[in-house]
PDB file of C-alpha atoms in Angstrom:
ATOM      1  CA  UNK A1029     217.339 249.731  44.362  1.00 82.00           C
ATOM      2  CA  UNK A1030     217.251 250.052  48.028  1.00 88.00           C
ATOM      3  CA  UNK A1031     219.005 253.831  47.603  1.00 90.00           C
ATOM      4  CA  UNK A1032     215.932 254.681  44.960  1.00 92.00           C
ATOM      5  CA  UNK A1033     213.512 253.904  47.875  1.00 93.00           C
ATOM      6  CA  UNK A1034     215.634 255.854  50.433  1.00 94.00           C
ATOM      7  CA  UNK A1035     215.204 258.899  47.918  1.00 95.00           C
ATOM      8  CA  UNK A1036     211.718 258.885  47.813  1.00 95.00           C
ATOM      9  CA  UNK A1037     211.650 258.283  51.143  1.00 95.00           C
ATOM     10  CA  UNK A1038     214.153 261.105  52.524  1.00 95.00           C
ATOM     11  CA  UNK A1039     211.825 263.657  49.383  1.00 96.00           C
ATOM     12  CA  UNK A1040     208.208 262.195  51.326  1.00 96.00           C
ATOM     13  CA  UNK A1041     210.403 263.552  54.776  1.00 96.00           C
ATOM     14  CA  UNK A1042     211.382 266.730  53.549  1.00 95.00           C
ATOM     15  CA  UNK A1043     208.149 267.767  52.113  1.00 95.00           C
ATOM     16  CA  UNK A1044     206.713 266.693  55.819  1.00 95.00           C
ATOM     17  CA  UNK A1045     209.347 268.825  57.769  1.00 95.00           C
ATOM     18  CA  UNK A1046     208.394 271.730  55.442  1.00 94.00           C
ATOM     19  CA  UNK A1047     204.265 271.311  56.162  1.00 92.00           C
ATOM     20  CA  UNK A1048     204.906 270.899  60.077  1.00 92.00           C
ATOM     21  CA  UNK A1049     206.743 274.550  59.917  1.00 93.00           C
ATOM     22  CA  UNK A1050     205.155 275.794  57.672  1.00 90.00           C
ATOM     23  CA  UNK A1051     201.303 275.717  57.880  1.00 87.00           C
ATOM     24  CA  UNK A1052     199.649 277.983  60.885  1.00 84.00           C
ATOM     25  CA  UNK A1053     196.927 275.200  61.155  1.00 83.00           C
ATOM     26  CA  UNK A1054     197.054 272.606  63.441  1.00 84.00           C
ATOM     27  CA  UNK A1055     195.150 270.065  61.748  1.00 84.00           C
ATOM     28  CA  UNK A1056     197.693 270.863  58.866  1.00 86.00           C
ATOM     29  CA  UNK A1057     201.046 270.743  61.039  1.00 90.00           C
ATOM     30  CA  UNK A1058     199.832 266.887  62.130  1.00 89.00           C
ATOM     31  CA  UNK A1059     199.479 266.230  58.074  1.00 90.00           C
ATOM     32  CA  UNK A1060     203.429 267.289  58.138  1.00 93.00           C
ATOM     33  CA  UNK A1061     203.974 264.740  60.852  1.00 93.00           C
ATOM     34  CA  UNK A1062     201.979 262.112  59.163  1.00 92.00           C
ATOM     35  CA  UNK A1063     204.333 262.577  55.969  1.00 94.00           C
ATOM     36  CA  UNK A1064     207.298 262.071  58.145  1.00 95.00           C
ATOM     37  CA  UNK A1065     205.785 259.018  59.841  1.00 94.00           C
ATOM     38  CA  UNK A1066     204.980 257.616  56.207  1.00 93.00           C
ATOM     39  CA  UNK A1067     208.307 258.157  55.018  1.00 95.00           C
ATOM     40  CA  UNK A1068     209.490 256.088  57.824  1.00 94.00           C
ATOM     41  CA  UNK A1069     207.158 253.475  56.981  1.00 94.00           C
ATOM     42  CA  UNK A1070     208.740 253.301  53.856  1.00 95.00           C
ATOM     43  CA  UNK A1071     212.256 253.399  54.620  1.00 95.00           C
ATOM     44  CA  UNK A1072     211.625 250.692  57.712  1.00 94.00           C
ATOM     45  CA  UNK A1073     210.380 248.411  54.349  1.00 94.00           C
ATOM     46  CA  UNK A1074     213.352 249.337  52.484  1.00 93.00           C
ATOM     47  CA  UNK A1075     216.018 248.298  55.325  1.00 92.00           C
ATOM     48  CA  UNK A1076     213.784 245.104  55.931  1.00 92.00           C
ATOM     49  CA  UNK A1077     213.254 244.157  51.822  1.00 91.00           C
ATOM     50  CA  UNK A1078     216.843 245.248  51.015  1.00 89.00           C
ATOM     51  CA  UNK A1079     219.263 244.253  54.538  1.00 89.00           C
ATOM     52  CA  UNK A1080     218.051 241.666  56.828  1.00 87.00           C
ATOM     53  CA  UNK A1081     217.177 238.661  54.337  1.00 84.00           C
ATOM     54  CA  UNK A1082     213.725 238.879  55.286  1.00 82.00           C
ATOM     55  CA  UNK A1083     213.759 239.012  59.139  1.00 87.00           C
ATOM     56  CA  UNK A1084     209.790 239.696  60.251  1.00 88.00           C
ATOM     57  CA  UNK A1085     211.169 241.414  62.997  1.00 90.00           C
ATOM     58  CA  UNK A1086     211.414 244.264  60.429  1.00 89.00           C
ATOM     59  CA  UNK A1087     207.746 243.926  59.377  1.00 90.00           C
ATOM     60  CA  UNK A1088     207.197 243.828  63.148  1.00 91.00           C
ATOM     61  CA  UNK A1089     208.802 247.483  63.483  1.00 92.00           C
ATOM     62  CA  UNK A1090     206.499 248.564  61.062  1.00 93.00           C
ATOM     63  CA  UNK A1091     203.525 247.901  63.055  1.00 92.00           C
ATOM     64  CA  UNK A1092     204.874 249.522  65.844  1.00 92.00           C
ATOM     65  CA  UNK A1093     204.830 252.595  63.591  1.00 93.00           C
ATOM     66  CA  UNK A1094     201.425 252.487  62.715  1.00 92.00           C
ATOM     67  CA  UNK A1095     200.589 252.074  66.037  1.00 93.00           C
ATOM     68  CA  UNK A1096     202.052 254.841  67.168  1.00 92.00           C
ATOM     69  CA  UNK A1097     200.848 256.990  64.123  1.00 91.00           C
ATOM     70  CA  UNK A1098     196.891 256.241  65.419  1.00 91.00           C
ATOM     71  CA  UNK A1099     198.483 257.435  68.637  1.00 93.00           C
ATOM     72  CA  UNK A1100     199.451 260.469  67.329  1.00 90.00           C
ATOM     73  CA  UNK A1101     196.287 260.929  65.345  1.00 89.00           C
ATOM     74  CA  UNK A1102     193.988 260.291  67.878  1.00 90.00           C
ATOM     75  CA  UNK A1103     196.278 262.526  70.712  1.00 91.00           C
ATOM     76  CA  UNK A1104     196.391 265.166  68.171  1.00 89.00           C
ATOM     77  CA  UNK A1105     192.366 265.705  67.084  1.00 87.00           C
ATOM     78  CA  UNK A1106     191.786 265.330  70.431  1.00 89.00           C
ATOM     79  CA  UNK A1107     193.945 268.108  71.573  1.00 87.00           C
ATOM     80  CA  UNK A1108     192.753 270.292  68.791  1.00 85.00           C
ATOM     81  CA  UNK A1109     189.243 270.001  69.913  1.00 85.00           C
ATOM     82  CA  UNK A1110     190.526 270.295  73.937  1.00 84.00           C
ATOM     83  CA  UNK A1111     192.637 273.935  72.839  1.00 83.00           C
ATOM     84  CA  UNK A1112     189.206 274.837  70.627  1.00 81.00           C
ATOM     85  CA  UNK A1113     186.955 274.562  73.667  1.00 80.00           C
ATOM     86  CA  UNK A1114     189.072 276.263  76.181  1.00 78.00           C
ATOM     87  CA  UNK A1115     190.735 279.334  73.876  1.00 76.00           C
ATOM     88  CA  UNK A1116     188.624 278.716  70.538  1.00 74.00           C
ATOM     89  CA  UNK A1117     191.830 279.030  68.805  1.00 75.00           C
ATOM     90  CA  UNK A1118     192.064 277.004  65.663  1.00 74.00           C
ATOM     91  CA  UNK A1119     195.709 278.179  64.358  1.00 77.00           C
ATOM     92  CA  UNK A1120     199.231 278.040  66.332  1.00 78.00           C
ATOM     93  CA  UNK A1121     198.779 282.278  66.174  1.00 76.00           C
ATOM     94  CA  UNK A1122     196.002 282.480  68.597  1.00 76.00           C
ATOM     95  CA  UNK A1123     198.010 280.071  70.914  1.00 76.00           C
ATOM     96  CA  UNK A1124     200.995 282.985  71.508  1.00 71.00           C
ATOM     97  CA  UNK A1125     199.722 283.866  75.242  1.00 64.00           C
ATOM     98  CA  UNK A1126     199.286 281.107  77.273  1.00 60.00           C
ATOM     99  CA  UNK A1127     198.305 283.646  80.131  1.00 57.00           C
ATOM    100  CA  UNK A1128     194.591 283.797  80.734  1.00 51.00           C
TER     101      UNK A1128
ATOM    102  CA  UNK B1393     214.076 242.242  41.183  1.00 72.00           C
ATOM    103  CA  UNK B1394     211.908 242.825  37.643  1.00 82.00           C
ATOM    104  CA  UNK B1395     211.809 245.875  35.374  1.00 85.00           C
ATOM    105  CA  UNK B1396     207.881 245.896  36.209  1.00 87.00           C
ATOM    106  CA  UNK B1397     208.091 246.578  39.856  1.00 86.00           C
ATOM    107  CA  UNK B1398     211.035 248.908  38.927  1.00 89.00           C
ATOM    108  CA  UNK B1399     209.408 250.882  37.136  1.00 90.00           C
ATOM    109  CA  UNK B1400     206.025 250.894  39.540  1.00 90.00           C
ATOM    110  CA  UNK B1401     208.428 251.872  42.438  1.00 92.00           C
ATOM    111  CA  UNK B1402     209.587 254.714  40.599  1.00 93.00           C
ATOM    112  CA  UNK B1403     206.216 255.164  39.293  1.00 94.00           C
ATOM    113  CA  UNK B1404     204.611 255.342  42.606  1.00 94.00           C
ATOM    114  CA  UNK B1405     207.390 256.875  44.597  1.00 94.00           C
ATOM    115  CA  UNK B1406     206.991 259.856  42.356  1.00 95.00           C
ATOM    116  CA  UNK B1407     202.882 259.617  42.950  1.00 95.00           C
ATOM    117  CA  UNK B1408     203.483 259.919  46.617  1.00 94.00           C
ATOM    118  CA  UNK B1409     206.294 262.347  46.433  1.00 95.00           C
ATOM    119  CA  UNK B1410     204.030 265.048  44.684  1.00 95.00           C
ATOM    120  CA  UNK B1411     200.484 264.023  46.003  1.00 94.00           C
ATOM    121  CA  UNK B1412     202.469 264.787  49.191  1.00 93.00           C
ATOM    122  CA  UNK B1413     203.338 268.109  48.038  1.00 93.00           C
ATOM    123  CA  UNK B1414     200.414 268.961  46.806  1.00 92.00           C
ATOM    124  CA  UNK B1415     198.509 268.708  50.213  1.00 90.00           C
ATOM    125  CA  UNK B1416     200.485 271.905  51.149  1.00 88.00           C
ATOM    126  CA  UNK B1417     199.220 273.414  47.860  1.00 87.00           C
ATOM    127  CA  UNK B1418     195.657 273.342  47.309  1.00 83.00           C
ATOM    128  CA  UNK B1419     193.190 275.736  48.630  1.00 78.00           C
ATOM    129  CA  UNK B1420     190.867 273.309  50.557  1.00 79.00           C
ATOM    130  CA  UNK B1421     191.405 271.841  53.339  1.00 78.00           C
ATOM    131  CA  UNK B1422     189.425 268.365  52.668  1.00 80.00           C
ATOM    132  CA  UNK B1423     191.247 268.161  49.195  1.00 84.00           C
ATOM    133  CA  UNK B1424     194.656 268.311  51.255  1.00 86.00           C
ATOM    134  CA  UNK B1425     193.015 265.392  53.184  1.00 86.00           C
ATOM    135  CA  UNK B1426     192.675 263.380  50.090  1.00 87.00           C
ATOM    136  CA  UNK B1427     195.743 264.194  49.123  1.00 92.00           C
ATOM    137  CA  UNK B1428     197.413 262.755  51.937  1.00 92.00           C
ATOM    138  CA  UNK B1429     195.576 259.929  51.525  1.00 92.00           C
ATOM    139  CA  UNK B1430     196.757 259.798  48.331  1.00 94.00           C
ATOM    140  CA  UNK B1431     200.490 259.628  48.746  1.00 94.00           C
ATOM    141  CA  UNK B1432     199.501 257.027  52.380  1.00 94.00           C
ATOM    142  CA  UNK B1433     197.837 254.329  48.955  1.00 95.00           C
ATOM    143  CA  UNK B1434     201.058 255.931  47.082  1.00 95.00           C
ATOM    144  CA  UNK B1435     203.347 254.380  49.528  1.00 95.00           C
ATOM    145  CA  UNK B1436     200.899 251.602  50.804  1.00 94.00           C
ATOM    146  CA  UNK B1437     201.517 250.036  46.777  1.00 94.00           C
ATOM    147  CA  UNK B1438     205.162 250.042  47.215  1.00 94.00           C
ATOM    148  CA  UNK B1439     205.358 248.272  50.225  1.00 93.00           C
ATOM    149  CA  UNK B1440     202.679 245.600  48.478  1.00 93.00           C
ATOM    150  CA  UNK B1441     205.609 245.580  45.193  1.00 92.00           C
ATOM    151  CA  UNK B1442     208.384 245.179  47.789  1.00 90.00           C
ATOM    152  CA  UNK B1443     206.849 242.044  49.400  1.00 87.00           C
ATOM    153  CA  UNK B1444     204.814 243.296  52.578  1.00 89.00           C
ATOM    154  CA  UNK B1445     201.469 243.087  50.994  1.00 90.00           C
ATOM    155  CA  UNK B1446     199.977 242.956  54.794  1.00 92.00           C
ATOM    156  CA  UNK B1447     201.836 246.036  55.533  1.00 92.00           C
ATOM    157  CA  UNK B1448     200.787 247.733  52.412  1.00 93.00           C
ATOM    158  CA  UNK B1449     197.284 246.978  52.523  1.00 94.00           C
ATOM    159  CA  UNK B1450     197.011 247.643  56.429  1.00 92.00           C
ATOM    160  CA  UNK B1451     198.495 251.205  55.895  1.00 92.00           C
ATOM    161  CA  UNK B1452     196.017 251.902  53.013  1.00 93.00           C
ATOM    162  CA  UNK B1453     192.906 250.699  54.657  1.00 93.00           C
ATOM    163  CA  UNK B1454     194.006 252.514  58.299  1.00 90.00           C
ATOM    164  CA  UNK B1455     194.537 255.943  56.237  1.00 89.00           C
ATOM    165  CA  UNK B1456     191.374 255.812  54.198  1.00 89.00           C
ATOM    166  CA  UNK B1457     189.845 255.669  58.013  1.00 88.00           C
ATOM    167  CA  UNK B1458     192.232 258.327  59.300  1.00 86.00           C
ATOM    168  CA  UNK B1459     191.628 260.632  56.256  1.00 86.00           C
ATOM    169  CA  UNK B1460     188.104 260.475  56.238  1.00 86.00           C
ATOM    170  CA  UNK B1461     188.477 261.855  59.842  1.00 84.00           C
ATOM    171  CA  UNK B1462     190.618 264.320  59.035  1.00 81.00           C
ATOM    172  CA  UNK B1463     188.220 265.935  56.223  1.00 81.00           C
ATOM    173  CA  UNK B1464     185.726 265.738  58.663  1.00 83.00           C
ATOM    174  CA  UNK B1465     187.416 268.268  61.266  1.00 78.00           C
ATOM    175  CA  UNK B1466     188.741 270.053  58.947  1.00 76.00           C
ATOM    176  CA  UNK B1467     185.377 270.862  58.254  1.00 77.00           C
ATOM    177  CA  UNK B1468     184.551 271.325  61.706  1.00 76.00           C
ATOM    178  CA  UNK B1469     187.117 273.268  62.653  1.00 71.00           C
ATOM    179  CA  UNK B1470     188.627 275.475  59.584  1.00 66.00           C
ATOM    180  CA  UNK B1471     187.659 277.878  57.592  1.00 61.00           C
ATOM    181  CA  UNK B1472     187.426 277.431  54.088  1.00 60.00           C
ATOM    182  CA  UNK B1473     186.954 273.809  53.636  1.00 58.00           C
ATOM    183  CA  UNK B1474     185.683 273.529  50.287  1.00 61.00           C
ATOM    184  CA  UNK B1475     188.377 275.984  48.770  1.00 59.00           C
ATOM    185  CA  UNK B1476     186.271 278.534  46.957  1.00 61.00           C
ATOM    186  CA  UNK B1477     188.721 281.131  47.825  1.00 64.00           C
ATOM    187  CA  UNK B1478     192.456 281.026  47.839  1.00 66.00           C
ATOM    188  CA  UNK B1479     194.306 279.824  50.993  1.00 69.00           C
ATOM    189  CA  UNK B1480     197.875 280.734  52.282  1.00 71.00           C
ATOM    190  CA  UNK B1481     197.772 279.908  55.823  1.00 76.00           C
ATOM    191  CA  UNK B1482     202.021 279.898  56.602  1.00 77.00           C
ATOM    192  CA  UNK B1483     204.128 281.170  58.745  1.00 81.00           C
ATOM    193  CA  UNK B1484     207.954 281.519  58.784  1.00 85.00           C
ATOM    194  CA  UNK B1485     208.363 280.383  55.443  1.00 84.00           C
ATOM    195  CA  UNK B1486     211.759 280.602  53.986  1.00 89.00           C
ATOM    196  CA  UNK B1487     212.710 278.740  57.486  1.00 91.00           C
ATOM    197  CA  UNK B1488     210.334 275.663  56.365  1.00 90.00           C
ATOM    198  CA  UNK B1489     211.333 275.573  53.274  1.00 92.00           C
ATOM    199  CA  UNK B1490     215.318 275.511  54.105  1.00 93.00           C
ATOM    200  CA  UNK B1491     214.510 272.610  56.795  1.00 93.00           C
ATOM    201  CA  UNK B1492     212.474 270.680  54.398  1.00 93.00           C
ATOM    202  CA  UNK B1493     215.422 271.017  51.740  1.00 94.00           C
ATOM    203  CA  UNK B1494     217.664 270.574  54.353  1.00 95.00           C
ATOM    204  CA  UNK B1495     216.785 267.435  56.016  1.00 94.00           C
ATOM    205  CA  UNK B1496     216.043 265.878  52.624  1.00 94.00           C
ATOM    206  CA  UNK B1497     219.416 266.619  51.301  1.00 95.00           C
ATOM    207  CA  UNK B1498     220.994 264.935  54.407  1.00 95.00           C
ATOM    208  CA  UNK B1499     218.551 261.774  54.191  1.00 94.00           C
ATOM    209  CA  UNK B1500     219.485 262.063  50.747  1.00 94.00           C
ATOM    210  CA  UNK B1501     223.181 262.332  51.366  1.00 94.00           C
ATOM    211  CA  UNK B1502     222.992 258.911  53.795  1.00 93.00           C
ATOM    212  CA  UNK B1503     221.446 256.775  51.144  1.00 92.00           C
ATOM    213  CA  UNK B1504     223.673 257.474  48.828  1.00 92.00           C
ATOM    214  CA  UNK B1505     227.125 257.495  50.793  1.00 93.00           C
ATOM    215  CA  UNK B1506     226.115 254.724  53.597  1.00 90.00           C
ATOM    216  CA  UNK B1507     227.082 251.061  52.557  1.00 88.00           C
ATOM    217  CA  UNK B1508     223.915 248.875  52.965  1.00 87.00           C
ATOM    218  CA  UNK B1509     224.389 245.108  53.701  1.00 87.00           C
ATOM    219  CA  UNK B1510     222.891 243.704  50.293  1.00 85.00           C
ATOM    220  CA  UNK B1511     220.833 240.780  52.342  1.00 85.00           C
ATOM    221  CA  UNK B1512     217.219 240.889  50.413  1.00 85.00           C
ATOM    222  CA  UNK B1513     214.072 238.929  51.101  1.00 83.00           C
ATOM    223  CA  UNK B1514     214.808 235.144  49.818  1.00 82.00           C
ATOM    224  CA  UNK B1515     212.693 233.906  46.610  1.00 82.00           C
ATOM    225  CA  UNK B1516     209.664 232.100  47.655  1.00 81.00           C
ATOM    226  CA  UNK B1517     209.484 233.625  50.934  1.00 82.00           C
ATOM    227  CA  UNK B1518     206.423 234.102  52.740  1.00 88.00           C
ATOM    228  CA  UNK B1519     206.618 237.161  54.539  1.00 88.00           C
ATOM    229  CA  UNK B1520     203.342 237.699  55.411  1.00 90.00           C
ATOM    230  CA  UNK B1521     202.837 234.152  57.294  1.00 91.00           C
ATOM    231  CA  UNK B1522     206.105 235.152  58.817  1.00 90.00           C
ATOM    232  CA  UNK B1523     205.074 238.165  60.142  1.00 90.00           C
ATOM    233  CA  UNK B1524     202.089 236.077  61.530  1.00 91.00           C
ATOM    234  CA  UNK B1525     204.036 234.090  63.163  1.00 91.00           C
ATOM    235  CA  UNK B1526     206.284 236.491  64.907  1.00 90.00           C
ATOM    236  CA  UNK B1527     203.652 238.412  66.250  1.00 89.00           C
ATOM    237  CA  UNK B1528     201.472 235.502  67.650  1.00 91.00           C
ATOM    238  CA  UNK B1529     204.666 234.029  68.914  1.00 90.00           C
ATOM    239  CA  UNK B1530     207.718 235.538  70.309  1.00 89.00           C
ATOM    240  CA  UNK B1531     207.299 238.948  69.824  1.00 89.00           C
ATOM    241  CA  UNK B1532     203.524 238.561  70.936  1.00 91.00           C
ATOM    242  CA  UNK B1533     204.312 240.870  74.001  1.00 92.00           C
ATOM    243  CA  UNK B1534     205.074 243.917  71.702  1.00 90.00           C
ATOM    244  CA  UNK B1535     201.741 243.549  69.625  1.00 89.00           C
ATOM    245  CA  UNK B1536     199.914 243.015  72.917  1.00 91.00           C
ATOM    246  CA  UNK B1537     201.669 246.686  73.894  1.00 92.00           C
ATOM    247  CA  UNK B1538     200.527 247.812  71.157  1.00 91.00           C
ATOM    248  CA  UNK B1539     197.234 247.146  71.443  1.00 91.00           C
ATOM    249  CA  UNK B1540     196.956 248.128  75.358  1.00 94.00           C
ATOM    250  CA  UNK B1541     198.875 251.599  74.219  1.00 94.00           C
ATOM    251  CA  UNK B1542     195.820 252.057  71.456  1.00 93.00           C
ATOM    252  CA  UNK B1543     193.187 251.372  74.433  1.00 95.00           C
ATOM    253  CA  UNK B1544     194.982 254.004  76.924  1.00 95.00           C
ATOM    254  CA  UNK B1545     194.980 256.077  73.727  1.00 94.00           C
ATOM    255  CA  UNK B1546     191.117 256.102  73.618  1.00 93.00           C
ATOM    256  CA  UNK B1547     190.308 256.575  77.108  1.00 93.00           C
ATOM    257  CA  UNK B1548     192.792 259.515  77.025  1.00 92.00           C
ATOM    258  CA  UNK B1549     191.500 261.187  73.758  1.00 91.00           C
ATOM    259  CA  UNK B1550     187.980 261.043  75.119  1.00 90.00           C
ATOM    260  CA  UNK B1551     189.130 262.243  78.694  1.00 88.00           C
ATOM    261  CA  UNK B1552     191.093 265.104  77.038  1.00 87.00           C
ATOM    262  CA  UNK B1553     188.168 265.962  74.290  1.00 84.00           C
ATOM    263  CA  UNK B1554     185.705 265.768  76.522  1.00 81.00           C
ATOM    264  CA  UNK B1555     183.428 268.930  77.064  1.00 78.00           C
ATOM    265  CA  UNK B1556     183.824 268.571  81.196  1.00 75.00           C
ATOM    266  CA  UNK B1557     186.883 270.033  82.284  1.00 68.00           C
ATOM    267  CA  UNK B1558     188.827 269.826  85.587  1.00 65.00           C
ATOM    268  CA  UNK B1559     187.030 273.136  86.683  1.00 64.00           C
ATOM    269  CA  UNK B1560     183.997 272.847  84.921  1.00 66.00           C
ATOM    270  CA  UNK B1561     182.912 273.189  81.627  1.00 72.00           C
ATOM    271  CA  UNK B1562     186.031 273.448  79.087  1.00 68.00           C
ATOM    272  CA  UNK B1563     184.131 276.003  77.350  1.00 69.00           C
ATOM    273  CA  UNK B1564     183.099 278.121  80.148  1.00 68.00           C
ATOM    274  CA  UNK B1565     184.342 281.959  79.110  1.00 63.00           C
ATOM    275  CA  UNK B1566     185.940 280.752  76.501  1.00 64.00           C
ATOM    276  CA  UNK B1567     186.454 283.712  74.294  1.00 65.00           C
ATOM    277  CA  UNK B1568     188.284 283.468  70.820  1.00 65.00           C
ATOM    278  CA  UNK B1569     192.025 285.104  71.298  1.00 63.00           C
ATOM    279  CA  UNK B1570     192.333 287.910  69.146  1.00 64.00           C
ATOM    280  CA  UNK B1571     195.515 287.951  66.476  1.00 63.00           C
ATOM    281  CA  UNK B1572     198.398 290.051  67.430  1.00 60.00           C
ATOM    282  CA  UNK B1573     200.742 291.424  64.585  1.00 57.00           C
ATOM    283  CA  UNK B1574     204.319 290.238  64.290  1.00 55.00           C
ATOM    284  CA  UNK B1575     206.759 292.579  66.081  1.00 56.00           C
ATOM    285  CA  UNK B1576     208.537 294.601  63.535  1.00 50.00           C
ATOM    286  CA  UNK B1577     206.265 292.934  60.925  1.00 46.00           C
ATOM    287  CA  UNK B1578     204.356 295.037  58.120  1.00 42.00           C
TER     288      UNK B1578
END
């Protein structure tokens, strides 16, 4: 069961990587990296449910995740409303030139 | 492990899998909010069907939060929010697409090849009281990290939102950068 999870988990990643290339937005790109951080929730459960006969140190990885996905979330809006004020740029395309 | 949570991690798994997907699909930008938030309660019910209801319901509850943010500056800040016109806002395309296939297929390849120790969470098992335990006792110094690390977090955000900057106003002459074409692009 524990390779069905790793599937879904590895599809959730994939489908992340692609939105954090793809999309022009920022807000958008930090969606892609909040599908790869959930698919790393899930596969932390996995190894933990599956591997370590129930260990809480495995739960306790976890919430170090989460933790650091409000870090990211809260770094991130922050910075897109920092790069909005200075260059009013809302997409990685106005970003090019750093210069001036 | 019964057929019923079988079939709900499939079930689910699936749900979160294409709700996933489908943020990088629709034409607004709150729907791909809800979306996420979608395949976040996806995920959050298989972690309640694989024994970490407290992990489960803590990720649902934290994204419903972190969603309703994100709508909200996607309204602020994008165009098109409510996606009454068509939206295709990529770049380098065929690239994305071959990492996203890419690193799936090797994640893939790893879960299927790699031997797991079969060692799963005993019957009767309380892993939530467990997981209490542990982090009030001795792995209390990482949850108190945790928490400090989510306090610096704050301070910082606001310090690096802020509308003062180190010169002045972060706004002063600000002037919207116009778009350049693509060298050798149409």
């Amino acid at each position: 069961m524990i390779e069905v999870i790793l599937l879904i988990s590895a599809a959730i990643f994939g489908v992340g990587v692609y939105g954090a290339l793809s999309q022009q937005s920022f807000v958008m790109i930090m969606m892609g990296l909040e599908l790869m951080i959930n698919a790393t929730v899930l596969a932390i459960v996995a190894f933990w449910w599956g591997t370590t006969g129930g260990d809480p140190r495995g739960q306790l990885l976890v919430v170090v995740v989460l933790a650091v996905m409000a870090i990211e979330a809260a770094m991130g809006f922050a910075l897109v409303t920092a790069v909005y004020r200075v260059r009013k740029a809302d997409i990685t395309e106005k970003l090019k030139r750093l210069r001036n | 492990m019964s057929a019923l949570q079988t079939f709900g991690i499939v079930i689910f798994g699936v749900g979160a899998v294409v709700s996933g997907w489908l943020v990088f699909r629709t034409d607004s930008m709150v729907r791909a909010a809800y979306w996420l938030m979608a395949s976040f309660v996806a995920v959050g019910a298989i972690l309640v069907t694989l024994d970490s209801q407290f992990l489960g319901l803590i990720l649902i509850l934290m994204m419903a939060g972190e969603m309703t943010i994100m709508a909200i500056f996607m309204v602020m800040f994008m165009m098109n929010p409510a996606g009454l016109n068509p939206m295709v806002m990529v770049h380098q395309h065929r690239t994305a697409i071959a990492a996203g296939v890419g690193s799936f297929l090797l994640l893939a390849t790893v879960a299927l090849v790699a031997d797991f120790p079969a060692d799963p969470v005993p019957l009767g098992a309380d892993p939530t009281a467990e997981l209490g335990f542990e982090l009030l006792g001795r792995s209390m110094l990482v949850f108190e990290s945790a928490g400090v690390a989510l306090l610096a977090v704050m301070i910082g955000a606001v310090a690096v939102a802020g509308k003062w900057g180190r010169f002045g106003d972060a706004d002063a002459g600000s002037v919207e950068p116009e778009l350049e074409p693509e060298e050798g692009g149409s």
